[in-house]
């Protein structure tokens, strides 16, 4: 019997595995087996949770404003959602500022490259839903009811200032009520002075924290502006007769 050719004999030989392929790995050093902790204590966990909440609130507000601008959400649903986000933003911002985690909301947005111009306008500058400043033309209620509500809101706000209510979280809701009611009164001129002054005050108060209070000088000016707005509103009503 003739031996197989040389090439065939080579092919019949079992192939050897590459060196080191099946060799056992060297033991992993103990230092590499240590668990890496992203959070070391409850305070750090709370800090990162607050930052995550702030990030999500800003992003959610941006998307909500876009949806409202595209008429993808009703005014009532938008107003409810926006008011809730504004309230959540204020409480969360207060928490991160108190913990000195960030300098302010604008610095936070810059640090994390957040391009959210609509959220900046709504949360940082105005602090009220768009429907407060620009409501629909008619909400289905009579003009007499709207006028009566506006007068009531003016009186309530002026009485509050006279009773030495100075905190932002006391004054801002009252001014928001007046602004909302004024915008719903049909025929009121867009350049109505009372609306302009109220919007300026809302911007001023929104730049402050809820626990902050206006000074006595500011309170005196606010009362003066409210009284002027109330008188101007009455003068406009008389001009309709």
PDB file of C-alpha atoms in Angstrom:
ATOM      1  CA  UNK A   1       0.000   0.000   0.000  1.00  0.00           C
ATOM      2  CA  UNK A   2       1.433   3.302  -1.095  1.00  0.00           C
ATOM      3  CA  UNK A   3       1.601   6.127   1.460  1.00  0.00           C
ATOM      4  CA  UNK A   4      -0.624   9.126   0.683  1.00  0.00           C
ATOM      5  CA  UNK A   5       0.906  12.031  -1.139  1.00  0.00           C
ATOM      6  CA  UNK A   6       2.693  14.622   0.976  1.00  0.00           C
ATOM      7  CA  UNK A   7       0.007  17.302   0.535  1.00  0.00           C
ATOM      8  CA  UNK A   8      -2.764  14.897   1.517  1.00  0.00           C
ATOM      9  CA  UNK A   9      -0.818  13.808   4.578  1.00  0.00           C
ATOM     10  CA  UNK A  10      -0.467  17.403   5.682  1.00  0.00           C
ATOM     11  CA  UNK A  11      -4.209  17.992   5.297  1.00  0.00           C
ATOM     12  CA  UNK A  12      -5.016  14.886   7.379  1.00  0.00           C
ATOM     13  CA  UNK A  13      -2.981  16.097  10.345  1.00  0.00           C
ATOM     14  CA  UNK A  14      -5.093  17.679  13.104  1.00  0.00           C
ATOM     15  CA  UNK A  15      -4.756  21.426  13.101  1.00  0.00           C
ATOM     16  CA  UNK A  16      -3.266  23.003  16.187  1.00  0.00           C
ATOM     17  CA  UNK A  17      -5.140  25.833  17.827  1.00  0.00           C
ATOM     18  CA  UNK A  18      -3.494  29.233  17.714  1.00  0.00           C
ATOM     19  CA  UNK A  19      -1.235  29.839  20.617  1.00  0.00           C
ATOM     20  CA  UNK A  20      -3.068  31.233  23.550  1.00  0.00           C
ATOM     21  CA  UNK A  21      -6.567  30.824  22.101  1.00  0.00           C
ATOM     22  CA  UNK A  22      -7.675  28.222  24.618  1.00  0.00           C
ATOM     23  CA  UNK A  23      -5.295  29.136  27.362  1.00  0.00           C
ATOM     24  CA  UNK A  24      -6.875  30.231  30.603  1.00  0.00           C
ATOM     25  CA  UNK A  25      -6.834  33.945  31.283  1.00  0.00           C
ATOM     26  CA  UNK A  26      -4.807  35.276  34.130  1.00  0.00           C
ATOM     27  CA  UNK A  27      -6.812  36.080  37.282  1.00  0.00           C
ATOM     28  CA  UNK A  28      -8.423  39.545  37.335  1.00  0.00           C
ATOM     29  CA  UNK A  29      -6.794  41.821  39.894  1.00  0.00           C
ATOM     30  CA  UNK A  30      -8.950  42.494  42.942  1.00  0.00           C
ATOM     31  CA  UNK A  31      -8.832  46.240  42.266  1.00  0.00           C
ATOM     32  CA  UNK A  32     -10.644  45.730  38.953  1.00  0.00           C
ATOM     33  CA  UNK A  33     -13.475  43.809  40.609  1.00  0.00           C
ATOM     34  CA  UNK A  34     -14.541  46.698  42.810  1.00  0.00           C
ATOM     35  CA  UNK A  35     -18.041  48.068  42.207  1.00  0.00           C
ATOM     36  CA  UNK A  36     -18.123  51.602  40.842  1.00  0.00           C
ATOM     37  CA  UNK A  37     -20.703  53.723  42.650  1.00  0.00           C
ATOM     38  CA  UNK A  38     -22.221  56.621  40.750  1.00  0.00           C
ATOM     39  CA  UNK A  39     -23.912  57.921  43.892  1.00  0.00           C
ATOM     40  CA  UNK A  40     -22.307  57.753  47.300  1.00  0.00           C
ATOM     41  CA  UNK A  41     -25.098  58.975  49.547  1.00  0.00           C
ATOM     42  CA  UNK A  42     -28.706  60.139  49.691  1.00  0.00           C
ATOM     43  CA  UNK A  43     -27.753  63.790  49.223  1.00  0.00           C
ATOM     44  CA  UNK A  44     -26.038  63.064  45.912  1.00  0.00           C
ATOM     45  CA  UNK A  45     -28.976  60.966  44.756  1.00  0.00           C
ATOM     46  CA  UNK A  46     -31.362  63.810  45.547  1.00  0.00           C
ATOM     47  CA  UNK A  47     -29.117  66.275  43.702  1.00  0.00           C
ATOM     48  CA  UNK A  48     -29.061  64.258  40.490  1.00  0.00           C
ATOM     49  CA  UNK A  49     -32.774  63.531  40.707  1.00  0.00           C
ATOM     50  CA  UNK A  50     -33.497  67.267  40.999  1.00  0.00           C
ATOM     51  CA  UNK A  51     -31.258  68.020  38.027  1.00  0.00           C
ATOM     52  CA  UNK A  52     -32.975  65.307  35.988  1.00  0.00           C
ATOM     53  CA  UNK A  53     -36.376  66.721  36.934  1.00  0.00           C
ATOM     54  CA  UNK A  54     -35.314  70.233  35.935  1.00  0.00           C
ATOM     55  CA  UNK A  55     -34.022  68.980  32.588  1.00  0.00           C
ATOM     56  CA  UNK A  56     -37.212  67.047  31.827  1.00  0.00           C
ATOM     57  CA  UNK A  57     -39.497  69.948  32.826  1.00  0.00           C
ATOM     58  CA  UNK A  58     -37.689  72.355  30.504  1.00  0.00           C
ATOM     59  CA  UNK A  59     -37.787  69.876  27.624  1.00  0.00           C
ATOM     60  CA  UNK A  60     -41.455  69.080  28.236  1.00  0.00           C
ATOM     61  CA  UNK A  61     -42.330  72.781  28.222  1.00  0.00           C
ATOM     62  CA  UNK A  62     -40.498  73.288  24.932  1.00  0.00           C
ATOM     63  CA  UNK A  63     -42.416  70.445  23.283  1.00  0.00           C
ATOM     64  CA  UNK A  64     -45.712  71.655  24.773  1.00  0.00           C
ATOM     65  CA  UNK A  65     -45.191  75.150  23.356  1.00  0.00           C
ATOM     66  CA  UNK A  66     -44.410  73.701  19.932  1.00  0.00           C
ATOM     67  CA  UNK A  67     -47.524  71.520  20.052  1.00  0.00           C
ATOM     68  CA  UNK A  68     -49.699  74.494  21.009  1.00  0.00           C
ATOM     69  CA  UNK A  69     -48.221  76.670  18.258  1.00  0.00           C
ATOM     70  CA  UNK A  70     -49.070  73.931  15.745  1.00  0.00           C
ATOM     71  CA  UNK A  71     -52.628  73.640  17.089  1.00  0.00           C
ATOM     72  CA  UNK A  72     -51.966  70.042  18.114  1.00  0.00           C
ATOM     73  CA  UNK A  73     -53.472  70.551  21.578  1.00  0.00           C
ATOM     74  CA  UNK A  74     -56.591  72.332  22.803  1.00  0.00           C
ATOM     75  CA  UNK A  75     -56.399  75.576  24.774  1.00  0.00           C
ATOM     76  CA  UNK A  76     -57.827  73.990  27.916  1.00  0.00           C
ATOM     77  CA  UNK A  77     -55.398  71.061  27.842  1.00  0.00           C
ATOM     78  CA  UNK A  78     -52.498  73.391  27.077  1.00  0.00           C
ATOM     79  CA  UNK A  79     -53.373  75.769  29.908  1.00  0.00           C
ATOM     80  CA  UNK A  80     -53.667  72.947  32.443  1.00  0.00           C
ATOM     81  CA  UNK A  81     -50.425  71.267  31.357  1.00  0.00           C
ATOM     82  CA  UNK A  82     -48.484  74.528  31.105  1.00  0.00           C
ATOM     83  CA  UNK A  83     -49.644  75.757  34.515  1.00  0.00           C
ATOM     84  CA  UNK A  84     -48.553  72.454  36.042  1.00  0.00           C
ATOM     85  CA  UNK A  85     -45.131  72.612  34.379  1.00  0.00           C
ATOM     86  CA  UNK A  86     -44.607  76.202  35.531  1.00  0.00           C
ATOM     87  CA  UNK A  87     -45.440  75.215  39.105  1.00  0.00           C
ATOM     88  CA  UNK A  88     -43.121  72.193  38.929  1.00  0.00           C
ATOM     89  CA  UNK A  89     -40.367  74.316  37.436  1.00  0.00           C
ATOM     90  CA  UNK A  90     -40.526  76.858  40.244  1.00  0.00           C
ATOM     91  CA  UNK A  91     -40.371  74.238  42.994  1.00  0.00           C
ATOM     92  CA  UNK A  92     -37.588  72.254  41.299  1.00  0.00           C
ATOM     93  CA  UNK A  93     -35.569  75.360  40.496  1.00  0.00           C
ATOM     94  CA  UNK A  94     -35.873  76.466  44.115  1.00  0.00           C
ATOM     95  CA  UNK A  95     -34.554  73.069  45.241  1.00  0.00           C
ATOM     96  CA  UNK A  96     -31.444  73.127  43.032  1.00  0.00           C
ATOM     97  CA  UNK A  97     -30.726  76.753  43.896  1.00  0.00           C
ATOM     98  CA  UNK A  98     -31.054  76.048  47.613  1.00  0.00           C
ATOM     99  CA  UNK A  99     -28.637  73.120  47.246  1.00  0.00           C
ATOM    100  CA  UNK A 100     -26.280  75.384  45.246  1.00  0.00           C
ATOM    101  CA  UNK A 101     -26.133  72.739  42.538  1.00  0.00           C
ATOM    102  CA  UNK A 102     -26.353  75.326  39.756  1.00  0.00           C
ATOM    103  CA  UNK A 103     -26.101  79.104  39.677  1.00  0.00           C
ATOM    104  CA  UNK A 104     -29.483  79.528  37.972  1.00  0.00           C
ATOM    105  CA  UNK A 105     -31.690  77.922  35.344  1.00  0.00           C
ATOM    106  CA  UNK A 106     -30.018  79.745  32.461  1.00  0.00           C
ATOM    107  CA  UNK A 107     -26.590  78.526  33.558  1.00  0.00           C
ATOM    108  CA  UNK A 108     -27.995  74.995  33.804  1.00  0.00           C
ATOM    109  CA  UNK A 109     -29.347  75.166  30.250  1.00  0.00           C
ATOM    110  CA  UNK A 110     -26.039  76.490  28.958  1.00  0.00           C
ATOM    111  CA  UNK A 111     -24.048  73.775  30.721  1.00  0.00           C
ATOM    112  CA  UNK A 112     -26.187  70.990  29.272  1.00  0.00           C
ATOM    113  CA  UNK A 113     -26.533  72.589  25.813  1.00  0.00           C
ATOM    114  CA  UNK A 114     -30.305  72.935  25.988  1.00  0.00           C
ATOM    115  CA  UNK A 115     -31.657  74.859  23.010  1.00  0.00           C
ATOM    116  CA  UNK A 116     -35.183  75.580  24.267  1.00  0.00           C
ATOM    117  CA  UNK A 117     -36.122  79.186  23.413  1.00  0.00           C
ATOM    118  CA  UNK A 118     -39.862  78.648  23.915  1.00  0.00           C
ATOM    119  CA  UNK A 119     -39.312  77.172  27.363  1.00  0.00           C
ATOM    120  CA  UNK A 120     -37.098  80.129  28.283  1.00  0.00           C
ATOM    121  CA  UNK A 121     -39.845  82.558  27.291  1.00  0.00           C
ATOM    122  CA  UNK A 122     -42.537  80.649  29.165  1.00  0.00           C
ATOM    123  CA  UNK A 123     -40.655  79.567  32.301  1.00  0.00           C
ATOM    124  CA  UNK A 124     -37.987  82.201  32.839  1.00  0.00           C
ATOM    125  CA  UNK A 125     -39.512  85.388  31.458  1.00  0.00           C
ATOM    126  CA  UNK A 126     -43.322  85.301  31.602  1.00  0.00           C
ATOM    127  CA  UNK A 127     -44.206  82.558  34.063  1.00  0.00           C
ATOM    128  CA  UNK A 128     -47.795  82.214  32.834  1.00  0.00           C
ATOM    129  CA  UNK A 129     -49.373  80.170  30.007  1.00  0.00           C
ATOM    130  CA  UNK A 130     -49.740  81.790  26.610  1.00  0.00           C
ATOM    131  CA  UNK A 131     -53.521  81.623  26.961  1.00  0.00           C
ATOM    132  CA  UNK A 132     -53.335  84.067  29.877  1.00  0.00           C
ATOM    133  CA  UNK A 133     -51.811  86.762  27.692  1.00  0.00           C
ATOM    134  CA  UNK A 134     -53.498  85.767  24.431  1.00  0.00           C
ATOM    135  CA  UNK A 135     -56.748  83.903  25.130  1.00  0.00           C
ATOM    136  CA  UNK A 136     -59.323  82.950  22.532  1.00  0.00           C
ATOM    137  CA  UNK A 137     -61.716  85.655  21.398  1.00  0.00           C
ATOM    138  CA  UNK A 138     -64.799  84.162  23.037  1.00  0.00           C
ATOM    139  CA  UNK A 139     -65.069  81.572  25.786  1.00  0.00           C
ATOM    140  CA  UNK A 140     -68.848  81.318  25.591  1.00  0.00           C
ATOM    141  CA  UNK A 141     -69.686  83.495  28.598  1.00  0.00           C
ATOM    142  CA  UNK A 142     -71.493  86.829  28.584  1.00  0.00           C
ATOM    143  CA  UNK A 143     -69.661  90.146  28.585  1.00  0.00           C
ATOM    144  CA  UNK A 144     -71.304  91.193  31.851  1.00  0.00           C
ATOM    145  CA  UNK A 145     -69.823  88.185  33.664  1.00  0.00           C
ATOM    146  CA  UNK A 146     -66.350  88.879  32.296  1.00  0.00           C
ATOM    147  CA  UNK A 147     -66.514  92.532  33.311  1.00  0.00           C
ATOM    148  CA  UNK A 148     -67.763  91.656  36.799  1.00  0.00           C
ATOM    149  CA  UNK A 149     -64.952  89.132  37.265  1.00  0.00           C
ATOM    150  CA  UNK A 150     -62.355  91.640  36.109  1.00  0.00           C
ATOM    151  CA  UNK A 151     -63.589  94.242  38.598  1.00  0.00           C
ATOM    152  CA  UNK A 152     -63.575  91.640  41.363  1.00  0.00           C
ATOM    153  CA  UNK A 153     -59.996  90.571  40.586  1.00  0.00           C
ATOM    154  CA  UNK A 154     -58.798  94.191  40.586  1.00  0.00           C
ATOM    155  CA  UNK A 155     -60.384  94.838  43.983  1.00  0.00           C
ATOM    156  CA  UNK A 156     -59.016  91.585  45.444  1.00  0.00           C
ATOM    157  CA  UNK A 157     -55.478  92.398  44.317  1.00  0.00           C
ATOM    158  CA  UNK A 158     -55.573  95.971  45.621  1.00  0.00           C
ATOM    159  CA  UNK A 159     -56.955  94.794  48.963  1.00  0.00           C
ATOM    160  CA  UNK A 160     -54.200  92.185  49.156  1.00  0.00           C
ATOM    161  CA  UNK A 161     -51.483  94.795  48.686  1.00  0.00           C
ATOM    162  CA  UNK A 162     -53.137  97.088  51.238  1.00  0.00           C
ATOM    163  CA  UNK A 163     -53.213  94.164  53.693  1.00  0.00           C
ATOM    164  CA  UNK A 164     -49.431  93.920  53.292  1.00  0.00           C
ATOM    165  CA  UNK A 165     -49.285  90.810  51.157  1.00  0.00           C
ATOM    166  CA  UNK A 166     -45.764  91.010  49.774  1.00  0.00           C
ATOM    167  CA  UNK A 167     -44.682  87.443  48.924  1.00  0.00           C
ATOM    168  CA  UNK A 168     -44.360  86.499  45.273  1.00  0.00           C
ATOM    169  CA  UNK A 169     -46.516  83.391  45.654  1.00  0.00           C
ATOM    170  CA  UNK A 170     -49.288  85.595  47.094  1.00  0.00           C
ATOM    171  CA  UNK A 171     -49.192  88.365  44.504  1.00  0.00           C
ATOM    172  CA  UNK A 172     -48.521  86.504  41.269  1.00  0.00           C
ATOM    173  CA  UNK A 173     -51.774  84.459  41.240  1.00  0.00           C
ATOM    174  CA  UNK A 174     -53.847  87.608  41.816  1.00  0.00           C
ATOM    175  CA  UNK A 175     -52.161  89.488  38.973  1.00  0.00           C
ATOM    176  CA  UNK A 176     -52.525  86.450  36.723  1.00  0.00           C
ATOM    177  CA  UNK A 177     -56.264  86.388  37.429  1.00  0.00           C
ATOM    178  CA  UNK A 178     -56.590  90.048  36.431  1.00  0.00           C
ATOM    179  CA  UNK A 179     -54.579  89.560  33.256  1.00  0.00           C
ATOM    180  CA  UNK A 180     -56.563  86.479  32.252  1.00  0.00           C
ATOM    181  CA  UNK A 181     -59.866  88.236  32.847  1.00  0.00           C
ATOM    182  CA  UNK A 182     -58.827  91.401  30.994  1.00  0.00           C
ATOM    183  CA  UNK A 183     -57.800  89.443  27.920  1.00  0.00           C
ATOM    184  CA  UNK A 184     -61.222  87.804  27.789  1.00  0.00           C
ATOM    185  CA  UNK A 185     -63.128  91.088  27.703  1.00  0.00           C
ATOM    186  CA  UNK A 186     -64.116  91.624  24.087  1.00  0.00           C
ATOM    187  CA  UNK A 187     -63.338  94.981  22.552  1.00  0.00           C
ATOM    188  CA  UNK A 188     -60.697  95.971  25.094  1.00  0.00           C
ATOM    189  CA  UNK A 189     -57.925  97.784  23.179  1.00  0.00           C
ATOM    190  CA  UNK A 190     -54.721  95.802  22.741  1.00  0.00           C
ATOM    191  CA  UNK A 191     -52.759  98.839  23.950  1.00  0.00           C
ATOM    192  CA  UNK A 192     -54.754  99.060  27.193  1.00  0.00           C
ATOM    193  CA  UNK A 193     -52.320 100.505  29.738  1.00  0.00           C
ATOM    194  CA  UNK A 194     -53.461  98.267  32.574  1.00  0.00           C
ATOM    195  CA  UNK A 195     -52.534  95.131  30.622  1.00  0.00           C
ATOM    196  CA  UNK A 196     -49.083  96.455  29.799  1.00  0.00           C
ATOM    197  CA  UNK A 197     -48.348  97.272  33.432  1.00  0.00           C
ATOM    198  CA  UNK A 198     -49.620  93.907  34.627  1.00  0.00           C
ATOM    199  CA  UNK A 199     -47.449  92.060  32.135  1.00  0.00           C
ATOM    200  CA  UNK A 200     -44.416  94.002  33.360  1.00  0.00           C
ATOM    201  CA  UNK A 201     -45.227  93.061  36.951  1.00  0.00           C
ATOM    202  CA  UNK A 202     -45.676  89.400  36.025  1.00  0.00           C
ATOM    203  CA  UNK A 203     -42.250  89.387  34.390  1.00  0.00           C
ATOM    204  CA  UNK A 204     -40.748  91.033  37.484  1.00  0.00           C
ATOM    205  CA  UNK A 205     -42.346  88.569  39.893  1.00  0.00           C
ATOM    206  CA  UNK A 206     -41.459  85.574  37.743  1.00  0.00           C
ATOM    207  CA  UNK A 207     -37.784  86.519  37.992  1.00  0.00           C
ATOM    208  CA  UNK A 208     -38.053  86.198  41.783  1.00  0.00           C
ATOM    209  CA  UNK A 209     -38.403  83.094  43.924  1.00  0.00           C
ATOM    210  CA  UNK A 210     -41.744  82.147  45.438  1.00  0.00           C
ATOM    211  CA  UNK A 211     -40.437  82.852  48.943  1.00  0.00           C
ATOM    212  CA  UNK A 212     -39.158  86.300  47.976  1.00  0.00           C
ATOM    213  CA  UNK A 213     -41.100  89.442  48.813  1.00  0.00           C
ATOM    214  CA  UNK A 214     -41.354  92.796  47.098  1.00  0.00           C
ATOM    215  CA  UNK A 215     -40.117  95.883  48.903  1.00  0.00           C
ATOM    216  CA  UNK A 216     -42.383  98.538  50.368  1.00  0.00           C
ATOM    217  CA  UNK A 217     -41.411 100.830  47.516  1.00  0.00           C
ATOM    218  CA  UNK A 218     -42.412  98.168  44.991  1.00  0.00           C
ATOM    219  CA  UNK A 219     -45.655  97.534  46.867  1.00  0.00           C
ATOM    220  CA  UNK A 220     -46.519 101.217  46.685  1.00  0.00           C
ATOM    221  CA  UNK A 221     -45.829 101.267  42.946  1.00  0.00           C
ATOM    222  CA  UNK A 222     -47.832  98.073  42.413  1.00  0.00           C
ATOM    223  CA  UNK A 223     -50.822  99.508  44.250  1.00  0.00           C
ATOM    224  CA  UNK A 224     -50.578 102.668  42.170  1.00  0.00           C
ATOM    225  CA  UNK A 225     -50.452 100.676  38.908  1.00  0.00           C
ATOM    226  CA  UNK A 226     -53.416  98.537  39.980  1.00  0.00           C
ATOM    227  CA  UNK A 227     -55.446 101.607  40.886  1.00  0.00           C
ATOM    228  CA  UNK A 228     -54.570 103.216  37.557  1.00  0.00           C
ATOM    229  CA  UNK A 229     -55.535 100.063  35.687  1.00  0.00           C
ATOM    230  CA  UNK A 230     -58.814  99.814  37.586  1.00  0.00           C
ATOM    231  CA  UNK A 231     -59.665 103.446  36.827  1.00  0.00           C
ATOM    232  CA  UNK A 232     -58.708 103.034  33.167  1.00  0.00           C
ATOM    233  CA  UNK A 233     -60.916  99.956  32.890  1.00  0.00           C
ATOM    234  CA  UNK A 234     -63.887 101.847  34.331  1.00  0.00           C
ATOM    235  CA  UNK A 235     -63.218 104.766  31.990  1.00  0.00           C
ATOM    236  CA  UNK A 236     -63.204 102.406  29.010  1.00  0.00           C
ATOM    237  CA  UNK A 237     -66.503 100.851  30.112  1.00  0.00           C
ATOM    238  CA  UNK A 238     -68.111 104.293  30.376  1.00  0.00           C
ATOM    239  CA  UNK A 239     -66.884 105.175  26.904  1.00  0.00           C
ATOM    240  CA  UNK A 240     -68.977 102.304  25.519  1.00  0.00           C
ATOM    241  CA  UNK A 241     -72.260 103.874  26.690  1.00  0.00           C
TER     242      UNK A 241
END
